[in-house]
CSV table of C-alpha atoms in Angstrom, one decimal:
chain,number,residue,atom,x,y,z
A,1,THR,CA,0.1,-0.3,0.2
A,2,ALA,CA,0.8,3.5,-0.4
A,3,VAL,CA,1.2,3.7,3.3
A,4,ASP,CA,4.0,0.4,3.3
A,5,VAL,CA,5.9,3.0,0.3
A,6,ALA,CA,6.4,6.1,2.3
A,7,LEU,CA,7.6,4.3,5.4
A,8,SER,CA,9.5,2.0,3.6
A,9,ALA,CA,11.1,5.3,2.6
A,10,GLN,CA,11.9,6.2,6.0
A,11,SER,CA,15.1,4.6,7.4
A,12,THR,CA,16.2,4.5,10.9
A,13,GLU,CA,19.8,3.3,10.8
A,14,LEU,CA,20.9,6.7,12.4
A,15,ALA,CA,18.1,6.6,14.8
A,16,GLY,CA,19.5,8.5,18.1
A,17,GLN,CA,22.5,10.2,16.0
A,18,HIS,CA,22.7,13.7,15.8
A,19,TRP,CA,24.3,15.4,12.6
A,20,VAL,CA,25.7,19.0,12.4
A,21,ILE,CA,25.6,19.9,8.7
A,22,THR,CA,27.2,23.3,7.7
A,23,ALA,CA,25.4,25.0,4.4
A,24,GLY,CA,25.8,27.8,1.8
A,25,PRO,CA,28.4,30.8,1.7
A,26,THR,CA,29.4,32.9,4.4
A,27,MET,CA,28.8,36.6,4.0
A,28,GLU,CA,31.5,39.4,5.0
A,29,ALA,CA,30.1,42.7,5.4
A,30,ILE,CA,32.6,45.3,4.4
A,31,ASP,CA,30.4,48.4,5.3
A,32,PRO,CA,26.5,48.6,5.2
A,33,VAL,CA,25.9,47.6,2.0
A,34,ARG,CA,29.1,45.8,0.9
A,35,PHE,CA,30.2,42.2,1.1
A,36,ILE,CA,32.5,39.7,0.4
A,37,SER,CA,31.1,36.4,-0.9
A,38,ASN,CA,31.2,32.9,-2.8
A,39,HIS,CA,29.0,31.2,-5.8
A,40,SER,CA,28.2,28.5,-2.9
A,41,SER,CA,24.7,27.8,-3.6
A,42,GLY,CA,24.3,25.8,-0.2
A,43,LYS,CA,22.7,22.4,-2.5
A,44,MET,CA,24.9,19.7,-1.4
A,45,GLY,CA,24.9,20.8,2.1
A,46,TYR,CA,20.9,21.0,2.5
A,47,ALA,CA,20.8,17.5,0.6
A,48,LEU,CA,23.4,16.2,2.8
A,49,ALA,CA,20.8,17.0,5.6
A,50,SER,CA,17.8,16.0,4.1
A,51,ALA,CA,19.5,12.3,3.2
A,52,ALA,CA,20.8,12.1,6.8
A,53,ALA,CA,17.2,13.1,8.4
A,54,SER,CA,15.8,10.5,6.2
A,55,LYS,CA,17.8,8.0,7.5
A,56,GLY,CA,16.7,9.0,11.1
A,57,ALA,CA,19.3,11.3,12.0
A,58,LYS,CA,18.5,14.4,14.5
A,59,VAL,CA,20.1,16.9,11.9
A,60,THR,CA,21.2,20.7,12.9
A,61,LEU,CA,21.6,22.3,9.7
A,62,VAL,CA,24.0,25.4,10.0
A,63,SER,CA,23.0,27.9,6.8
A,64,GLY,CA,24.8,31.1,5.3
A,65,PRO,CA,22.5,33.1,3.1
A,66,THR,CA,20.9,30.8,0.6
A,67,GLN,CA,17.5,30.0,-1.9
A,68,ILE,CA,17.0,27.0,-0.8
A,69,PRO,CA,13.3,26.3,1.1
A,70,PRO,CA,14.1,24.5,4.4
A,71,PRO,CA,14.7,20.9,4.2
A,72,HIS,CA,11.8,18.8,6.1
A,73,ASP,CA,12.6,17.6,9.8
A,74,VAL,CA,15.9,19.1,9.9
A,75,LYS,CA,16.4,22.0,13.0
A,76,LEU,CA,17.6,25.4,10.7
A,77,VAL,CA,19.9,28.2,12.4
A,78,ARG,CA,20.3,30.9,9.6
A,79,ILE,CA,23.7,33.1,9.7
A,80,GLN,CA,26.1,35.5,7.6
A,81,SER,CA,29.9,35.3,8.7
A,82,ALA,CA,32.6,32.9,9.5
A,83,GLN,CA,32.4,33.6,12.9
A,84,GLU,CA,28.7,33.5,13.5
A,85,MET,CA,29.0,30.4,11.7
A,86,LEU,CA,31.5,28.9,14.5
A,87,TYR,CA,29.4,30.2,17.4
A,88,ALA,CA,26.5,28.4,15.9
A,89,CYS,CA,28.3,25.1,15.5
A,90,ARG,CA,29.5,25.3,18.6
A,91,ALA,CA,26.1,25.6,20.5
A,92,ALA,CA,25.0,22.9,18.5
A,93,MET,CA,27.1,20.5,19.6
A,94,ALA,CA,27.8,21.8,22.8
A,95,ASN,CA,25.9,18.1,24.4
A,96,GLY,CA,28.0,15.9,21.5
A,97,ALA,CA,27.4,15.2,18.1
A,98,ASP,CA,28.1,11.9,16.2
A,99,VAL,CA,28.9,13.6,13.0
A,100,PHE,CA,29.9,17.1,11.8
A,101,ILE,CA,30.1,17.7,7.9
A,102,GLY,CA,31.4,21.0,6.9
A,103,ALA,CA,29.9,21.7,3.5
A,104,ALA,CA,29.5,25.2,3.6
A,105,ALA,CA,32.0,26.9,1.6
A,106,VAL,CA,33.2,29.6,4.5
A,107,ALA,CA,35.0,33.0,3.8
A,108,ASP,CA,38.9,32.4,4.8
A,109,PHE,CA,39.3,35.9,5.7
A,110,ARG,CA,37.0,38.7,6.8
A,111,MET,CA,37.5,42.5,7.2
A,112,LYS,CA,39.9,43.9,9.9
A,113,ASP,CA,37.4,46.5,10.4
A,114,ILE,CA,33.5,46.7,9.2
A,115,SER,CA,33.1,50.2,8.3
A,116,ASP,CA,29.8,51.5,10.4
A,117,GLN,CA,28.8,53.6,7.5
A,118,LYS,CA,29.1,53.2,3.6
A,119,MET,CA,32.6,53.7,2.4
A,120,LYS,CA,32.7,56.5,-0.4
A,121,LYS,CA,35.2,56.5,-3.4
A,122,THR,CA,36.9,59.8,-3.2
A,123,ASP,CA,38.1,61.5,-6.7
A,124,ASP,CA,41.7,61.6,-5.6
A,125,SER,CA,42.5,58.2,-5.5
A,126,ASN,CA,42.3,55.4,-7.9
A,127,GLU,CA,43.1,52.7,-6.0
A,128,MET,CA,41.9,51.3,-2.1
A,129,THR,CA,42.8,48.0,-0.5
A,130,LEU,CA,41.4,46.4,1.3
A,131,THR,CA,43.0,44.6,4.8
A,132,LEU,CA,41.5,41.7,5.7
A,133,VAL,CA,42.2,38.9,8.6
A,134,LYS,CA,42.1,35.1,8.8
A,135,ASN,CA,39.0,34.0,9.5
A,136,PRO,CA,39.2,30.9,12.2
A,137,ASP,CA,38.9,27.9,10.6
A,138,ILE,CA,35.6,26.0,11.4
A,139,ILE,CA,36.4,22.9,11.0
A,140,ALA,CA,39.7,22.6,12.0
A,141,THR,CA,38.9,24.3,15.3
A,142,LEU,CA,36.1,22.3,16.1
A,143,ALA,CA,38.2,19.2,15.6
A,144,SER,CA,40.6,20.2,18.0
A,145,GLU,CA,37.9,20.8,20.5
A,146,LYS,CA,36.7,17.0,19.4
A,147,SER,CA,32.8,18.2,19.2
A,148,ALA,CA,32.0,15.6,16.7
A,149,GLN,CA,33.3,11.8,16.7
A,150,CYS,CA,33.1,11.8,13.3
A,151,MET,CA,34.3,15.1,11.4
A,152,VAL,CA,33.6,15.3,7.9
A,153,GLY,CA,34.9,18.0,5.7
A,154,PHE,CA,35.3,19.3,1.7
A,155,ALA,CA,37.6,20.6,-0.1
A,156,ALA,CA,37.0,23.0,-3.3
A,157,GLU,CA,40.0,22.9,-5.2
A,158,THR,CA,40.5,23.2,-8.6
A,159,ASN,CA,44.1,21.8,-9.1
A,160,ASN,CA,46.1,19.3,-7.3
A,161,VAL,CA,42.3,18.2,-6.0
A,162,LEU,CA,43.1,14.8,-4.1
A,163,GLN,CA,46.5,16.3,-3.0
A,164,TYR,CA,45.2,19.8,-1.2
A,165,ALA,CA,42.6,17.4,0.2
A,166,LYS,CA,45.1,15.0,1.5
A,167,GLY,CA,46.7,17.7,2.9
A,168,LYS,CA,43.8,19.0,4.4
A,169,LEU,CA,42.7,16.2,6.4
A,170,GLU,CA,45.7,15.4,8.3
A,171,ARG,CA,46.3,19.1,8.7
A,172,LYS,CA,42.5,19.9,9.9
A,173,GLY,CA,42.7,16.5,12.1
A,174,LEU,CA,39.4,15.1,10.2
A,175,ASP,CA,38.1,12.2,9.8
A,176,LEU,CA,37.1,12.1,5.9
A,177,ILE,CA,37.3,15.1,3.6
A,178,ILE,CA,35.1,15.1,0.3
A,179,ALA,CA,36.9,16.5,-2.3
A,180,ASN,CA,35.4,18.7,-5.4
A,181,ASP,CA,36.7,20.0,-8.6
A,182,VAL,CA,35.4,23.3,-8.5
A,183,SER,CA,37.3,24.2,-11.9
A,184,ARG,CA,34.7,21.0,-13.9
A,185,GLN,CA,32.3,23.2,-15.3
A,186,ASP,CA,29.9,20.4,-15.5
A,187,ILE,CA,30.3,20.0,-11.6
A,188,GLY,CA,30.6,21.7,-8.3
A,189,PHE,CA,29.0,25.4,-7.1
A,190,ASN,CA,25.8,26.4,-8.6
A,191,ASN,CA,24.8,23.2,-10.0
A,192,ASP,CA,23.0,20.4,-9.3
A,193,GLN,CA,25.1,17.5,-10.6
A,194,ASN,CA,28.5,16.8,-8.3
A,195,GLN,CA,31.1,14.4,-8.1
A,196,VAL,CA,33.8,13.8,-5.3
A,197,THR,CA,36.2,11.0,-4.2
A,198,VAL,CA,36.0,11.0,-0.5
A,199,LEU,CA,39.3,10.1,1.6
A,200,SER,CA,40.0,8.8,4.7
A,201,LYS,CA,43.8,8.1,6.4
A,202,ASP,CA,44.2,4.7,4.5
A,203,GLN,CA,41.0,4.7,2.4
A,204,GLN,CA,39.0,5.9,-0.5
A,205,TRP,CA,36.2,6.0,-2.4
A,206,THR,CA,34.3,7.6,-5.4
A,207,PRO,CA,30.4,7.3,-6.2
A,208,PRO,CA,29.5,7.9,-9.8
A,209,LYS,CA,28.7,11.3,-10.3
A,210,ASP,CA,24.9,12.1,-9.8
A,211,ALA,CA,22.8,14.3,-9.0
A,212,LYS,CA,23.1,16.1,-5.4
A,213,THR,CA,20.2,14.8,-3.8
A,214,GLU,CA,21.5,11.3,-5.0
A,215,LEU,CA,25.0,11.7,-4.0
A,216,ALA,CA,24.3,13.1,-0.7
A,217,LYS,CA,22.6,9.7,0.1
A,218,ALA,CA,25.5,8.1,-1.2
A,219,LEU,CA,28.0,9.9,0.9
A,220,VAL,CA,25.5,9.4,4.0
A,221,GLN,CA,26.0,5.9,3.9
A,222,ILE,CA,29.8,6.0,3.1
A,223,ILE,CA,30.1,8.0,6.5
A,224,PHE,CA,27.8,5.5,8.3
A,225,ASP,CA,30.1,2.5,6.6
A,226,TYR,CA,33.1,4.4,8.2
A,227,GLN,CA,31.4,4.9,11.8
A,228,HIS,CA,31.4,1.4,11.9
A,229,THR,CA,34.5,0.1,10.4
A,230,GLN,CA,35.7,2.3,13.6
A,231,LYS,CA,34.2,1.0,16.6
B,1,THR,CA,-16.2,44.7,-19.2
B,2,ALA,CA,-13.2,42.9,-18.3
B,3,VAL,CA,-11.3,43.6,-21.7
B,4,ASP,CA,-12.1,47.6,-21.0
B,5,VAL,CA,-10.5,47.5,-17.8
B,6,ALA,CA,-7.3,46.0,-19.2
B,7,LEU,CA,-7.5,48.3,-21.9
B,8,SER,CA,-7.7,51.1,-19.5
B,9,ALA,CA,-5.2,49.7,-16.7
B,10,GLN,CA,-2.5,49.7,-20.4
B,11,SER,CA,-1.4,53.8,-21.0
B,12,THR,CA,0.5,54.9,-23.7
B,13,GLU,CA,1.2,58.3,-22.5
B,14,LEU,CA,5.3,56.8,-22.9
B,15,ALA,CA,4.5,55.4,-26.3
B,16,GLY,CA,7.4,56.0,-28.8
B,17,GLN,CA,10.0,56.1,-26.0
B,18,HIS,CA,12.5,53.7,-25.1
B,19,TRP,CA,13.5,54.0,-21.5
B,20,VAL,CA,17.5,52.1,-20.7
B,21,ILE,CA,17.1,51.2,-17.0
B,22,THR,CA,19.9,49.2,-14.9
B,23,ALA,CA,18.7,47.0,-11.4
B,24,GLY,CA,20.4,45.0,-9.0
B,25,PRO,CA,23.8,45.0,-7.6
B,26,THR,CA,26.9,43.8,-10.0
B,27,MET,CA,29.0,41.1,-8.8
B,28,GLU,CA,32.7,41.7,-9.0
B,29,ALA,CA,34.9,38.6,-9.2
B,30,ILE,CA,38.0,38.1,-7.0
B,31,ASP,CA,38.5,34.2,-8.5
B,32,PRO,CA,36.9,31.7,-9.4
B,33,VAL,CA,34.5,30.9,-6.5
B,34,ARG,CA,34.8,34.5,-4.5
B,35,PHE,CA,33.5,37.7,-5.2
B,36,ILE,CA,32.7,41.3,-4.4
B,37,SER,CA,28.7,42.6,-4.2
B,38,ASN,CA,26.1,44.4,-1.9
B,39,HIS,CA,22.8,44.0,-1.0
B,40,SER,CA,20.6,45.7,-4.0
B,41,SER,CA,17.9,43.1,-4.2
B,42,GLY,CA,17.2,44.7,-7.8
B,43,LYS,CA,13.0,45.5,-6.3
B,44,MET,CA,13.0,49.5,-7.3
B,45,GLY,CA,14.8,49.0,-10.8
B,46,TYR,CA,12.5,46.2,-11.5
B,47,ALA,CA,9.6,47.9,-10.8
B,48,LEU,CA,10.5,50.9,-12.7
B,49,ALA,CA,10.7,48.9,-15.5
B,50,SER,CA,7.8,47.9,-15.5
B,51,ALA,CA,5.9,51.0,-15.0
B,52,ALA,CA,7.3,52.3,-17.6
B,53,ALA,CA,6.4,49.4,-20.0
B,54,SER,CA,3.0,49.8,-18.5
B,55,LYS,CA,2.7,53.4,-19.8
B,56,GLY,CA,4.1,52.3,-23.6
B,57,ALA,CA,7.6,52.9,-23.2
B,58,LYS,CA,9.9,50.0,-24.8
B,59,VAL,CA,12.2,49.2,-21.6
B,60,THR,CA,15.9,47.5,-21.5
B,61,LEU,CA,16.4,46.5,-18.4
B,62,VAL,CA,20.4,45.8,-17.7
B,63,SER,CA,20.1,43.9,-14.5
B,64,GLY,CA,23.1,42.4,-12.3
B,65,PRO,CA,21.9,38.8,-10.2
B,66,THR,CA,18.4,39.4,-9.1
B,67,GLN,CA,16.2,36.7,-7.6
B,68,ILE,CA,13.8,38.5,-9.6
B,69,PRO,CA,11.3,36.8,-12.6
B,70,PRO,CA,11.7,38.6,-16.1
B,71,PRO,CA,8.8,41.7,-16.3
B,72,HIS,CA,7.1,41.1,-18.5
B,73,ASP,CA,7.2,43.6,-21.7
B,74,VAL,CA,10.3,44.2,-21.3
B,75,LYS,CA,13.8,43.8,-22.7
B,76,LEU,CA,15.7,41.9,-19.7
B,77,VAL,CA,19.7,42.3,-20.4
B,78,ARG,CA,21.8,40.4,-17.8
B,79,ILE,CA,25.4,41.5,-16.6
B,80,GLN,CA,27.5,40.6,-13.6
B,81,SER,CA,30.4,43.3,-13.2
B,82,ALA,CA,30.4,47.0,-13.3
B,83,GLN,CA,31.9,47.3,-16.9
B,84,GLU,CA,29.5,44.7,-18.6
B,85,MET,CA,26.7,47.2,-17.4
B,86,LEU,CA,28.5,49.9,-19.0
B,87,TYR,CA,29.2,48.1,-22.5
B,88,ALA,CA,25.4,46.3,-22.3
B,89,CYS,CA,23.9,50.1,-21.6
B,90,ARG,CA,25.8,51.6,-24.4
B,91,ALA,CA,24.6,48.7,-26.8
B,92,ALA,CA,21.3,49.8,-25.5
B,93,MET,CA,21.3,53.4,-26.4
B,94,ALA,CA,23.5,53.2,-30.1
B,95,ASN,CA,20.5,54.8,-31.6
B,96,GLY,CA,19.8,56.9,-28.3
B,97,ALA,CA,17.4,56.8,-25.9
B,98,ASP,CA,14.6,59.2,-23.9
B,99,VAL,CA,15.8,58.1,-20.5
B,100,PHE,CA,17.9,56.6,-18.3
B,101,ILE,CA,18.0,55.2,-15.0
B,102,GLY,CA,20.6,53.9,-13.3
B,103,ALA,CA,19.1,52.0,-10.2
B,104,ALA,CA,21.3,50.0,-10.2
B,105,ALA,CA,24.2,49.7,-7.1
B,106,VAL,CA,27.1,49.7,-9.3
B,107,ALA,CA,30.7,48.4,-7.1
B,108,ASP,CA,32.4,51.4,-7.2
B,109,PHE,CA,35.9,49.1,-6.9
B,110,ARG,CA,37.0,45.8,-8.8
B,111,MET,CA,39.7,44.0,-8.0
B,112,LYS,CA,43.1,44.7,-10.0
B,113,ASP,CA,43.9,41.5,-11.1
B,114,ILE,CA,41.2,38.7,-10.6
B,115,SER,CA,43.5,35.3,-9.7
B,116,ASP,CA,42.3,32.8,-12.5
B,117,GLN,CA,42.9,29.9,-9.8
B,118,LYS,CA,41.1,30.2,-6.1
B,119,MET,CA,43.4,32.1,-3.5
B,120,LYS,CA,44.6,30.1,-1.4
B,121,LYS,CA,45.3,31.2,2.2
B,122,THR,CA,48.7,30.4,3.8
B,123,ASP,CA,49.5,29.7,7.2
B,124,ASP,CA,52.1,32.4,7.7
B,125,SER,CA,49.9,35.6,7.1
B,126,ASN,CA,47.4,36.6,9.1
B,127,GLU,CA,46.5,39.5,6.9
B,128,MET,CA,45.7,39.9,3.3
B,129,THR,CA,44.8,42.6,0.9
B,130,LEU,CA,43.2,43.2,-1.9
B,131,THR,CA,44.0,46.1,-4.1
B,132,LEU,CA,41.1,47.7,-5.9
B,133,VAL,CA,40.8,50.1,-8.9
B,134,LYS,CA,37.6,51.8,-9.3
B,135,ASN,CA,35.2,50.9,-11.7
B,136,PRO,CA,33.8,53.4,-14.6
B,137,ASP,CA,31.3,55.2,-13.3
B,138,ILE,CA,28.4,54.3,-15.4
B,139,ILE,CA,25.5,57.4,-15.5
B,140,ALA,CA,28.6,60.1,-15.1
B,141,THR,CA,30.1,58.2,-18.2
B,142,LEU,CA,26.9,57.8,-20.4
B,143,ALA,CA,26.0,61.3,-19.1
B,144,SER,CA,28.9,62.7,-20.8
B,145,GLU,CA,28.3,60.7,-24.4
B,146,LYS,CA,24.7,62.6,-24.1
B,147,SER,CA,23.3,58.6,-24.4
B,148,ALA,CA,20.0,59.8,-23.5
B,149,GLN,CA,17.6,63.1,-23.2
B,150,CYS,CA,17.1,62.3,-19.3
B,151,MET,CA,19.3,61.2,-16.9
B,152,VAL,CA,18.1,60.2,-14.0
B,153,GLY,CA,20.6,59.0,-11.0
B,154,PHE,CA,20.1,57.2,-7.6
B,155,ALA,CA,22.1,58.3,-4.6
B,156,ALA,CA,22.0,55.9,-1.9
B,157,GLU,CA,23.4,57.3,1.1
B,158,THR,CA,24.1,56.5,5.0
B,159,ASN,CA,24.4,60.3,5.9
B,160,ASN,CA,24.2,63.9,4.7
B,161,VAL,CA,21.6,62.6,2.2
B,162,LEU,CA,20.1,65.4,0.0
B,163,GLN,CA,23.7,67.0,0.0
B,164,TYR,CA,25.6,64.0,-1.1
B,165,ALA,CA,22.8,63.4,-3.7
B,166,LYS,CA,22.7,67.4,-5.2
B,167,GLY,CA,26.7,66.6,-5.1
B,168,LYS,CA,26.1,64.0,-7.0
B,169,LEU,CA,23.6,65.8,-9.7
B,170,GLU,CA,25.9,68.2,-10.3
B,171,ARG,CA,29.1,66.4,-10.3
B,172,LYS,CA,27.4,63.4,-13.0
B,173,GLY,CA,25.6,66.3,-15.1
B,174,LEU,CA,22.7,64.3,-14.8
B,175,ASP,CA,19.1,66.1,-14.7
B,176,LEU,CA,17.5,64.2,-11.9
B,177,ILE,CA,18.8,62.3,-8.7
B,178,ILE,CA,16.6,59.9,-6.7
B,179,ALA,CA,17.9,59.9,-3.2
B,180,ASN,CA,17.8,57.4,-0.7
B,181,ASP,CA,18.5,57.1,2.9
B,182,VAL,CA,19.8,53.5,3.1
B,183,SER,CA,20.9,53.7,7.0
B,184,ARG,CA,17.1,53.6,7.5
B,185,GLN,CA,15.8,50.1,8.2
B,186,ASP,CA,12.0,50.5,7.2
B,187,ILE,CA,13.1,51.3,3.3
B,188,GLY,CA,15.3,50.8,0.4
B,189,PHE,CA,18.1,48.0,0.2
B,190,ASN,CA,16.2,44.3,0.1
B,191,ASN,CA,13.0,46.0,1.7
B,192,ASP,CA,9.7,46.2,-0.2
B,193,GLN,CA,8.9,49.9,0.7
B,194,ASN,CA,10.6,52.8,-0.4
B,195,GLN,CA,10.7,56.4,0.6
B,196,VAL,CA,12.7,59.0,-1.6
B,197,THR,CA,13.3,62.6,-2.5
B,198,VAL,CA,13.8,63.7,-6.2
B,199,LEU,CA,16.0,66.3,-7.2
B,200,SER,CA,16.5,68.5,-10.0
B,201,LYS,CA,19.0,71.5,-10.7
B,202,ASP,CA,16.1,73.3,-9.0
B,203,GLN,CA,12.8,71.2,-7.9
B,204,GLN,CA,11.9,68.7,-5.2
B,205,TRP,CA,9.5,65.9,-5.1
B,206,THR,CA,9.0,64.0,-2.1
B,207,PRO,CA,6.3,61.4,-2.9
B,208,PRO,CA,5.2,59.1,0.0
B,209,LYS,CA,6.3,56.6,1.7
B,210,ASP,CA,5.3,53.3,-0.4
B,211,ALA,CA,5.3,49.7,-1.7
B,212,LYS,CA,8.0,50.2,-4.6
B,213,THR,CA,5.7,49.4,-7.1
B,214,GLU,CA,3.4,52.1,-6.8
B,215,LEU,CA,6.8,54.4,-5.8
B,216,ALA,CA,7.4,53.5,-9.3
B,217,LYS,CA,4.4,54.6,-10.7
B,218,ALA,CA,5.2,57.7,-9.3
B,219,LEU,CA,8.5,58.4,-10.3
B,220,VAL,CA,8.1,57.6,-13.9
B,221,GLN,CA,5.5,60.3,-13.6
B,222,ILE,CA,7.9,63.0,-12.3
B,223,ILE,CA,10.2,61.8,-15.2
B,224,PHE,CA,7.7,62.4,-17.7
B,225,ASP,CA,6.5,65.6,-16.2
B,226,TYR,CA,10.2,67.1,-15.8
B,227,GLN,CA,10.6,66.3,-19.3
B,228,HIS,CA,7.0,68.3,-20.4
B,229,THR,CA,8.6,70.6,-18.7
B,230,GLN,CA,12.1,71.0,-20.5
B,231,LYS,CA,10.7,71.0,-24.1
């Protein structure tokens, strides 16, 4: 019957688990009207949140500005800046978490000083310099604080993708990293399709190129299987 | 009848006129994934385009990235950067135009050099400087080229609003300027309501605070009346 089908679509493999997932870009203010951001659509993080929730996990989704409707059965926390994202993640994991996935495209830098008035151009200067300071490295910070049992990062790269991803995995103290070649026009940022390679310290998985919603299910399964090999 | 009502809603006061209107933010690339932009929603420019079209004008709307559906009876030209906006406006006005309205929130500056790879943060530097160069002043450039008979600018300011607006009107060689206090939370950027003051060299109009769609109709009427006082 229709009810049986609906029930079987929901699985309970992740029942009792708490997953915290970040998504979207961050938006770093320059002044009251201008900001620095990036082309992340948030689709991958939202798809991961939906996939984990449909397997029965309690999911907190910490999201920068996106145009995506809030997923069902997910607690959505909206933020703008990287600092706000860090604080929201810490608050979400204050009582621990099973999995953290950093799918947001967090700005590496923010303005050193945010102007409280709109900056005006002056006729005598043809150049302007913005001085930026490094944002906290959210996932490395959370990994060092042992916020979740399984820390999963993303590496969006344009060249030497797997090599950079492996470096990030080790440097940031992650369990898994999902490597993404954003130089390819057919996948990644602002695209519905994606192809990635998941790396652990000593293993590697490459699920087929697929719609982000389908790929998210495959990634949640890989993370779930990885959790079990570690027990 | 319903047909009579539909016909009377369309007026033909602007029949035979060509209006070129810019809208939305511009998006200035930093590298393949990052950009500088601003919080303009594009609502005011889109509302002006619809209002002019409903009075019978041929309208070209040159728009930065927005989430607004294309208005009916308007030729929509999508661009990203300020330089692209300038070229698109020049192309639209190659055979002249009656009115140009610069409602876009054009970035004053763009990157001096756009990196063709994603810039990587290095562990040894906690600061980064972005060197920006001035974008072309689109409306001042078009005014100096006498692209349209009536040049209408916007002045989005956070303080000394009318004083700055009057200065812009004169410095840029405009006919009218629409002054907008973006420090007010109840109006302006990303808000459906707006209140503005229109200034010419020697006159001033303040239509009531209203929804942007209604305000746009009042502004089109002010511009139309101004055209006639100049003939």
